[in-house]
Short mmCIF file of C-alpha atoms in Angstrom, two decimals:
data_model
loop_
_atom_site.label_atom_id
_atom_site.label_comp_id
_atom_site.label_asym_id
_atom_site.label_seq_id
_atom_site.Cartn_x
_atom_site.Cartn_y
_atom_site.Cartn_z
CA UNK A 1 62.09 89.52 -10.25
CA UNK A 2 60.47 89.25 -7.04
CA UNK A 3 59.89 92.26 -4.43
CA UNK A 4 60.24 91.09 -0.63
CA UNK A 5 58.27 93.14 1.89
CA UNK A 6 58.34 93.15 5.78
CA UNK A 7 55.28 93.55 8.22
CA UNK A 8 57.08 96.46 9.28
CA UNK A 9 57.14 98.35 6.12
CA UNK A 10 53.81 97.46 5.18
CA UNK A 11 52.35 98.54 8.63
CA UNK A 12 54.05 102.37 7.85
CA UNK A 13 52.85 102.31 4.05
CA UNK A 14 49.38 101.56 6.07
CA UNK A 15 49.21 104.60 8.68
CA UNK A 16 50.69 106.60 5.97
CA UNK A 17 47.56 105.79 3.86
CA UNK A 18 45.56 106.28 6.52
CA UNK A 19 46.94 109.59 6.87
CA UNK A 20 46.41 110.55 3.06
CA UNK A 21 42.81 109.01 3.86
CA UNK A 22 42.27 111.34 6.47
CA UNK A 23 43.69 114.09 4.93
CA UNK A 24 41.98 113.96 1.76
CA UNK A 25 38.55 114.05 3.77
CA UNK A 26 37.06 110.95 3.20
CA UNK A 27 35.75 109.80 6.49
CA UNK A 28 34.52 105.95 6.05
CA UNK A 29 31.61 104.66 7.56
CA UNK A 30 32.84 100.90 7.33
CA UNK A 31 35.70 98.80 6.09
CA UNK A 32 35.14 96.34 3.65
CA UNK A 33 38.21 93.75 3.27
CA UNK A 34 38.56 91.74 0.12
CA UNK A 35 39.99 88.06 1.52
CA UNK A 36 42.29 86.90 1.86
CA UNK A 37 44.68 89.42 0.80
CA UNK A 38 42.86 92.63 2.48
CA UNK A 39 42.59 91.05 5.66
CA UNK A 40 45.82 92.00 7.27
CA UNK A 41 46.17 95.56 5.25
CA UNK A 42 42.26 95.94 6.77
CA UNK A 43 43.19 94.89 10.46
CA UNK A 44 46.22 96.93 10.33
CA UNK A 45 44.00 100.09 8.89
CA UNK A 46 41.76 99.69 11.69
CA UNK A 47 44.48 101.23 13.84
CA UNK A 48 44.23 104.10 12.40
CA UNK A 49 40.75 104.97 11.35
CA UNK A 50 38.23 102.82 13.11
CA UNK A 51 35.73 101.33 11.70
CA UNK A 52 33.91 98.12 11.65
CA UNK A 53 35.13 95.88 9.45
CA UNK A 54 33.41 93.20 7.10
CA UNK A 55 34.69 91.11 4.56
CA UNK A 56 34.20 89.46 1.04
CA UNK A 57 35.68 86.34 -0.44
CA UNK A 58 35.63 85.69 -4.07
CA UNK A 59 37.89 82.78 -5.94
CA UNK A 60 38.92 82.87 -9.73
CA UNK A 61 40.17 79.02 -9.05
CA UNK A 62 37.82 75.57 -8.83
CA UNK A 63 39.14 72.56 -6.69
CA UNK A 64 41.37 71.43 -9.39
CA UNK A 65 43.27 75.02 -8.99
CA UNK A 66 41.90 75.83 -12.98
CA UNK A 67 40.92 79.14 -13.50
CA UNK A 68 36.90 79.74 -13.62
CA UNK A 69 34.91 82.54 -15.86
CA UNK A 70 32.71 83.39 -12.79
CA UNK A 71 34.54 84.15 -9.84
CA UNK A 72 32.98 81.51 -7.19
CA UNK A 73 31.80 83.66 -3.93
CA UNK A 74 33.99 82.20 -0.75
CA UNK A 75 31.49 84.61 1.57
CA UNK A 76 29.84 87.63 1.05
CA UNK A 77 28.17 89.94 3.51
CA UNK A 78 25.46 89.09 5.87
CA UNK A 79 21.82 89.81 4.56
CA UNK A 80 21.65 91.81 7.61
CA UNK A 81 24.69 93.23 6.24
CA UNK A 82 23.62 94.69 3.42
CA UNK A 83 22.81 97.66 4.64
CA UNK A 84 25.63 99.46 3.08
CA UNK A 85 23.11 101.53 1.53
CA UNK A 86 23.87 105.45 2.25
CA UNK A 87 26.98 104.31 3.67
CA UNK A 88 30.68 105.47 2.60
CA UNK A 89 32.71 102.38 2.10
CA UNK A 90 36.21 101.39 1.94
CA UNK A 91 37.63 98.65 -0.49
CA UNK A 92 40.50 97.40 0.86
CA UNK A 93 42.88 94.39 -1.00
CA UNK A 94 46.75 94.10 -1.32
CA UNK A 95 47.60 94.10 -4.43
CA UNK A 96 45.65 95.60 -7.96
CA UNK A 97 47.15 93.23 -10.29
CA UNK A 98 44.78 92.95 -13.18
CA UNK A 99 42.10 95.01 -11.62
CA UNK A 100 39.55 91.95 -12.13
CA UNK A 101 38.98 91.24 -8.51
CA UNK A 102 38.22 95.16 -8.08
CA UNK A 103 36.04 95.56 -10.49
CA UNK A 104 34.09 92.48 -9.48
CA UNK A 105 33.81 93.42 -5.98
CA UNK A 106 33.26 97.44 -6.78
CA UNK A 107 30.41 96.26 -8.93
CA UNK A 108 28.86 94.16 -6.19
CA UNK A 109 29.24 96.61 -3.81
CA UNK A 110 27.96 99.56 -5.64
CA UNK A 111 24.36 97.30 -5.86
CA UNK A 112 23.72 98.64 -2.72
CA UNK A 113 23.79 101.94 -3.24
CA UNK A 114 26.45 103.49 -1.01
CA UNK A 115 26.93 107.15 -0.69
CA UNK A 116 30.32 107.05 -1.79
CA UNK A 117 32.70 103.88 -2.26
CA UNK A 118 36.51 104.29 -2.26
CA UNK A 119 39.53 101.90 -2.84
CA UNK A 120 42.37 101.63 -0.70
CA UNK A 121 45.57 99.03 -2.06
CA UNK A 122 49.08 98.46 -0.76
CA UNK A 123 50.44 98.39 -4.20
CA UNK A 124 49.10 98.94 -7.74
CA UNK A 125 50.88 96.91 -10.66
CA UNK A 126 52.02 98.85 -13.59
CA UNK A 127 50.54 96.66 -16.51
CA UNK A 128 47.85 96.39 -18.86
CA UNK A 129 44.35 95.80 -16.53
CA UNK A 130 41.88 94.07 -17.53
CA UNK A 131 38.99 95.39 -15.24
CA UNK A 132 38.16 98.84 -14.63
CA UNK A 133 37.42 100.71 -12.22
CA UNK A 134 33.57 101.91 -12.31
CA UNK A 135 32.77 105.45 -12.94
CA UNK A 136 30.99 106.03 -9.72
CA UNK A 137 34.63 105.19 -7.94
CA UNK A 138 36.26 108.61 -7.55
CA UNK A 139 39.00 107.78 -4.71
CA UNK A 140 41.69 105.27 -5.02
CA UNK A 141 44.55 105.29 -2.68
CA UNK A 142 47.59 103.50 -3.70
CA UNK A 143 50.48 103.10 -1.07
CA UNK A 144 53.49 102.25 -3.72
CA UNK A 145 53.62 102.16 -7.67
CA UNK A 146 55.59 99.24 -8.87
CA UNK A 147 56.49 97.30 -11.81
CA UNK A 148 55.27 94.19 -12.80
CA UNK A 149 57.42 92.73 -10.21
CA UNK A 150 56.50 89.09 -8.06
CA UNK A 151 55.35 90.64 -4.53
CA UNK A 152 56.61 88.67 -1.63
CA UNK A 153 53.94 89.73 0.73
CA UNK A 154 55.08 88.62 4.89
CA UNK A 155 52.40 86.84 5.23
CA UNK A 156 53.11 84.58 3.16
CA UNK A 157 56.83 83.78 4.01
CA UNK A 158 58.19 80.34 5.53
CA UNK A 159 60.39 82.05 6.92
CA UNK A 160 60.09 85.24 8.53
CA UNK A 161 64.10 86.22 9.33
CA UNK A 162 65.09 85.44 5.37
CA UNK A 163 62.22 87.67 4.58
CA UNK A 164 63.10 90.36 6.34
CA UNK A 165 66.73 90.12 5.63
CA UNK A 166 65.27 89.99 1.37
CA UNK A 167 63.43 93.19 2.29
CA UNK A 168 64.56 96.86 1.62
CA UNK A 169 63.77 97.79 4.76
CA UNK A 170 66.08 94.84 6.07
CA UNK A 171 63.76 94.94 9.66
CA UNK B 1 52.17 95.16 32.83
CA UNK B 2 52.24 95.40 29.22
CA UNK B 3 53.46 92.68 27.10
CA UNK B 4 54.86 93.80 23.74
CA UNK B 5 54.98 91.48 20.43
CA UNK B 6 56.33 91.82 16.93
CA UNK B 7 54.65 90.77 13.56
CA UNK B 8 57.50 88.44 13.13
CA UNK B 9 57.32 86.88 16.44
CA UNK B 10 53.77 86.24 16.04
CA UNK B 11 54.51 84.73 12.75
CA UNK B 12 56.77 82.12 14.20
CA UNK B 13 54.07 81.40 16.45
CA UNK B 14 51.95 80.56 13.95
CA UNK B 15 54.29 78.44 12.22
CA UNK B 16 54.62 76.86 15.01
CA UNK B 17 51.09 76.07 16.17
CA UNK B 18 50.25 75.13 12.47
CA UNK B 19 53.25 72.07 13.01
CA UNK B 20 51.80 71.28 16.17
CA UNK B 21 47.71 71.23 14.58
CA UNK B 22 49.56 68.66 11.85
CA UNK B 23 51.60 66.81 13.62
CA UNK B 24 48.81 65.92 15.61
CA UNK B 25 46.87 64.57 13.27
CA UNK B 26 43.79 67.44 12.73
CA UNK B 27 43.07 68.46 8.97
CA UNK B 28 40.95 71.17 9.30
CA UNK B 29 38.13 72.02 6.05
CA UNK B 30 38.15 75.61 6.47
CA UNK B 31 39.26 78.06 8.92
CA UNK B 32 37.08 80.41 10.55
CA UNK B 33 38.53 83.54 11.47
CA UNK B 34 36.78 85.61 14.72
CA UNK B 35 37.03 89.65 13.70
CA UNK B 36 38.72 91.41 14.19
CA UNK B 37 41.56 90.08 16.65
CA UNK B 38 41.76 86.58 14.19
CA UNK B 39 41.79 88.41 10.57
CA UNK B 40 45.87 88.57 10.66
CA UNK B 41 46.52 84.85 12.53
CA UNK B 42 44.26 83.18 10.32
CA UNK B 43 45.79 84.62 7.42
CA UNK B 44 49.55 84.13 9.01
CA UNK B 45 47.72 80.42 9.31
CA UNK B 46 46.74 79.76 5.71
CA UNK B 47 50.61 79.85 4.51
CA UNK B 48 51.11 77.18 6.25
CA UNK B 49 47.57 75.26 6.49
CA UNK B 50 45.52 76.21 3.60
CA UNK B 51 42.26 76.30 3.44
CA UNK B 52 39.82 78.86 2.82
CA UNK B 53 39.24 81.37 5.36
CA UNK B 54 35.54 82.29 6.51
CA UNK B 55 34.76 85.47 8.67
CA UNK B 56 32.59 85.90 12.16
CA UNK B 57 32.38 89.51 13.95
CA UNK B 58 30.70 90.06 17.13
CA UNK B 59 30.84 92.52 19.19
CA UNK B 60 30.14 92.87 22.90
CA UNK B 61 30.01 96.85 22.88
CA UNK B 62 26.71 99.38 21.61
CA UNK B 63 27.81 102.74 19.47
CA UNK B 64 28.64 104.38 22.85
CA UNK B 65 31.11 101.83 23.57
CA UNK B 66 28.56 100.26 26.36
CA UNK B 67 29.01 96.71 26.96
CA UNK B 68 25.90 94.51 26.14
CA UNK B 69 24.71 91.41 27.32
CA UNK B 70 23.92 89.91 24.34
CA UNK B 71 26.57 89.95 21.28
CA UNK B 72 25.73 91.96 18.29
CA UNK B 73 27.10 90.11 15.51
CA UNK B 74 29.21 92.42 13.05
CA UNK B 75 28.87 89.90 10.24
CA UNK B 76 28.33 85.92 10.10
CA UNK B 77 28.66 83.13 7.93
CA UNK B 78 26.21 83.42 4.89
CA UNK B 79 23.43 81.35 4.25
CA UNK B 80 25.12 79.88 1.42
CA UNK B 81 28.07 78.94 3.58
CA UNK B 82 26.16 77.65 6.43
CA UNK B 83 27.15 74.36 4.63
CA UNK B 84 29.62 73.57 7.45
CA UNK B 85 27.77 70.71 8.09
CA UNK B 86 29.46 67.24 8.06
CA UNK B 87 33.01 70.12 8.13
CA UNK B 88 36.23 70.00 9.85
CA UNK B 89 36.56 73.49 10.98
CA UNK B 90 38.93 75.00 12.66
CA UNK B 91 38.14 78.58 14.84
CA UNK B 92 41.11 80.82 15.24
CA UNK B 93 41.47 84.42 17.52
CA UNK B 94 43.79 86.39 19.29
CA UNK B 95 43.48 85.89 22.95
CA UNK B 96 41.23 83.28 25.32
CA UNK B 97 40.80 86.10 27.57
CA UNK B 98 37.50 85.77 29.66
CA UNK B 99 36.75 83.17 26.92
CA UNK B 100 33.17 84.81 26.22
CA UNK B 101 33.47 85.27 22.66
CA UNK B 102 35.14 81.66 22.07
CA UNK B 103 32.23 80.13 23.82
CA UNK B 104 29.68 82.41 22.12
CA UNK B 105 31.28 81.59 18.39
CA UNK B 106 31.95 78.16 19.17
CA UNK B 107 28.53 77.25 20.19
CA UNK B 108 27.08 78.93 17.02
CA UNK B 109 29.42 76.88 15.13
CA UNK B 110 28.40 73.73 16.22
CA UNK B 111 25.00 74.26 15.13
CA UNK B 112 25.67 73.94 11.84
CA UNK B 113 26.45 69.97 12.75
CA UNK B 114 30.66 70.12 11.81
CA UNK B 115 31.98 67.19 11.89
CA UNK B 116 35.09 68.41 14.04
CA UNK B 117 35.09 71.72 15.78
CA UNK B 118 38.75 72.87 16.99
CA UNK B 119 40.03 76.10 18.49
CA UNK B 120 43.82 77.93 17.99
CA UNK B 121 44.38 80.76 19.63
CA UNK B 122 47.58 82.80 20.27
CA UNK B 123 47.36 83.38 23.93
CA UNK B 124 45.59 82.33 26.60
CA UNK B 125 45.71 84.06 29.80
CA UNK B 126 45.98 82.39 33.29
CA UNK B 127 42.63 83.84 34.94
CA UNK B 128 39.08 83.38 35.87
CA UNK B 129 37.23 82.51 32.65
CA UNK B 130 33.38 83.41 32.13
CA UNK B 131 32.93 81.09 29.28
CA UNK B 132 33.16 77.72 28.85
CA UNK B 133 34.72 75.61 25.94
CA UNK B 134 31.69 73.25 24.80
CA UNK B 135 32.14 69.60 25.61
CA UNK B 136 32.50 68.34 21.86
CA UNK B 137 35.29 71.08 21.26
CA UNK B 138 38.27 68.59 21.89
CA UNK B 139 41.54 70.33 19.85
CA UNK B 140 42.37 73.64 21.82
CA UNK B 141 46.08 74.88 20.60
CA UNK B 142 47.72 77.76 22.34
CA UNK B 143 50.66 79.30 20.88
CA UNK B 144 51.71 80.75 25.02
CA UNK B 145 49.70 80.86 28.13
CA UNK B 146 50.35 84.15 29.85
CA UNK B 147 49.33 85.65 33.44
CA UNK B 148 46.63 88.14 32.62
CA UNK B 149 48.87 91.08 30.95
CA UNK B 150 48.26 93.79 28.98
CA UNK B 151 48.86 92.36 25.64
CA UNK B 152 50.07 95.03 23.20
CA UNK B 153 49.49 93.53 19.73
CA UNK B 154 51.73 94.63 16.43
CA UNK B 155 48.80 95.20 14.55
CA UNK B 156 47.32 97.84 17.09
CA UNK B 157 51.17 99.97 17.17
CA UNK B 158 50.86 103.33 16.51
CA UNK B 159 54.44 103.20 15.76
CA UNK B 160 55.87 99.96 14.85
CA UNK B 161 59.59 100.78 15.35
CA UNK B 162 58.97 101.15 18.94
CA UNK B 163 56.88 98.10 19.39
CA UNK B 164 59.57 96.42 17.85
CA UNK B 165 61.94 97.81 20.59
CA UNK B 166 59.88 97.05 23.09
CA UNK B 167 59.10 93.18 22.01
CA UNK B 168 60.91 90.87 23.56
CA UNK B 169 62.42 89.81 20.43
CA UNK B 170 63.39 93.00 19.01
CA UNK B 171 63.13 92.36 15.81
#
């Protein structure tokens, strides 16, 4: 069963995080985006609490599109960069699906000592995870529970008009 | 004058300037998005053309919102992905507005010895331009060229409904 979404939509499930974000009291001092599905929940985030933001790329796939045990780094941040250290970070991706690519990155990111690290995702999947989330991460905002449904994300649509009209929000 | 645009008009645009990059004959390597104005084209991009998506930041302003002369970079290319050498890359952003930052990236970029360097941008506005496109930079796609407006971005909306409105497409 697949789930259709609209910018739209997802742009309100953003500011509303942002207000929960707010509200809750954690004040970020950076955005980290996981690519390339953070990237436009990150940008659109920005709006609303701003903050620089830098980004990570990790693959599970090789060339031949086979899955690989050790995720393969597509970028990571800057040497200069790593200066997250004392910093409060947020983790922002789409979609926690198996909770792999969290953990992973959560992991990495806690190497550097942060003063707090937090995860922000659009939607978290209701199924069996196979990463965890590490101790040290006390504040995850989720903007929608769902079922183990096939997301349609916007950004990846052909076309735009059929996936708005597939979309609850229908604009 | 403001000039108002919808996620979904944007995403036609992109469609559209991805047909245009194929049709005429340019197969990027990789895609190198400019933060944070190229994070959501880039990724609108990769639907259509995909290839894996780098990040560059820079920034032109100091904590206090001061310009500077010289760019602070936000976050570059790692070390281990300075292998654009011998690459096909293609450079994607917002807006060619006084064309500073395109220059400034673009110039980086051909350091690393690609073996193609080409440029997509959304708009480009009709006015004096401070940079200059380097001479080997041959592929320059523009999804509109605009008189120098106030271009109000979906991504930036505080409320998305009325940006909608207000977009020419309404919708």
């Amino acid at each position: 069963m697949k789930y259709y979404l609209s910018y739209n939509q997802i742009h309100k499930m953003v500011k509303s995080l942002a207000e929960r974000i707010i509200k809750d009291g954690f004040n970020p001092d950076v955005i980290v985006a996981i690519g390339t599905g953070g990237f436009i929940p990150a940008r659109m985030l920005k709006t609303f609490i701003n903050r620089t933001i830098l980004t990570v790329g990790i693959s599970y796939y090789d060339e031949n599109d086979k899955p690989k045990l050790i995720p393969e780094t597509i970028q990571w941040i800057d040497e200069v960069e790593r200066k997250l250290s004392g910093k409060k970070i947020l983790l922002v991706d789409e979609v926690d699906d198996s909770r792999t690519t969290l953990e992973y990155c959560l992991n990495e990111l806690l190497k550097y000592n942060p003063k707090e690290l937090a995860v922000m995702v659009l939607h978290n999947k209701n199924k069996e995870k196979r990463g965890k989330l590490p101790v040290p991460v006390k504040r995850y905002y989720v903007g929608e529970k769902i079922d183990d449904l096939w997301i349609c994300y916007p950004w990846d649509a052909q076309d735009i008009d059929e996936q708005v009209k597939l979309s609850v929000s229908g604009k």
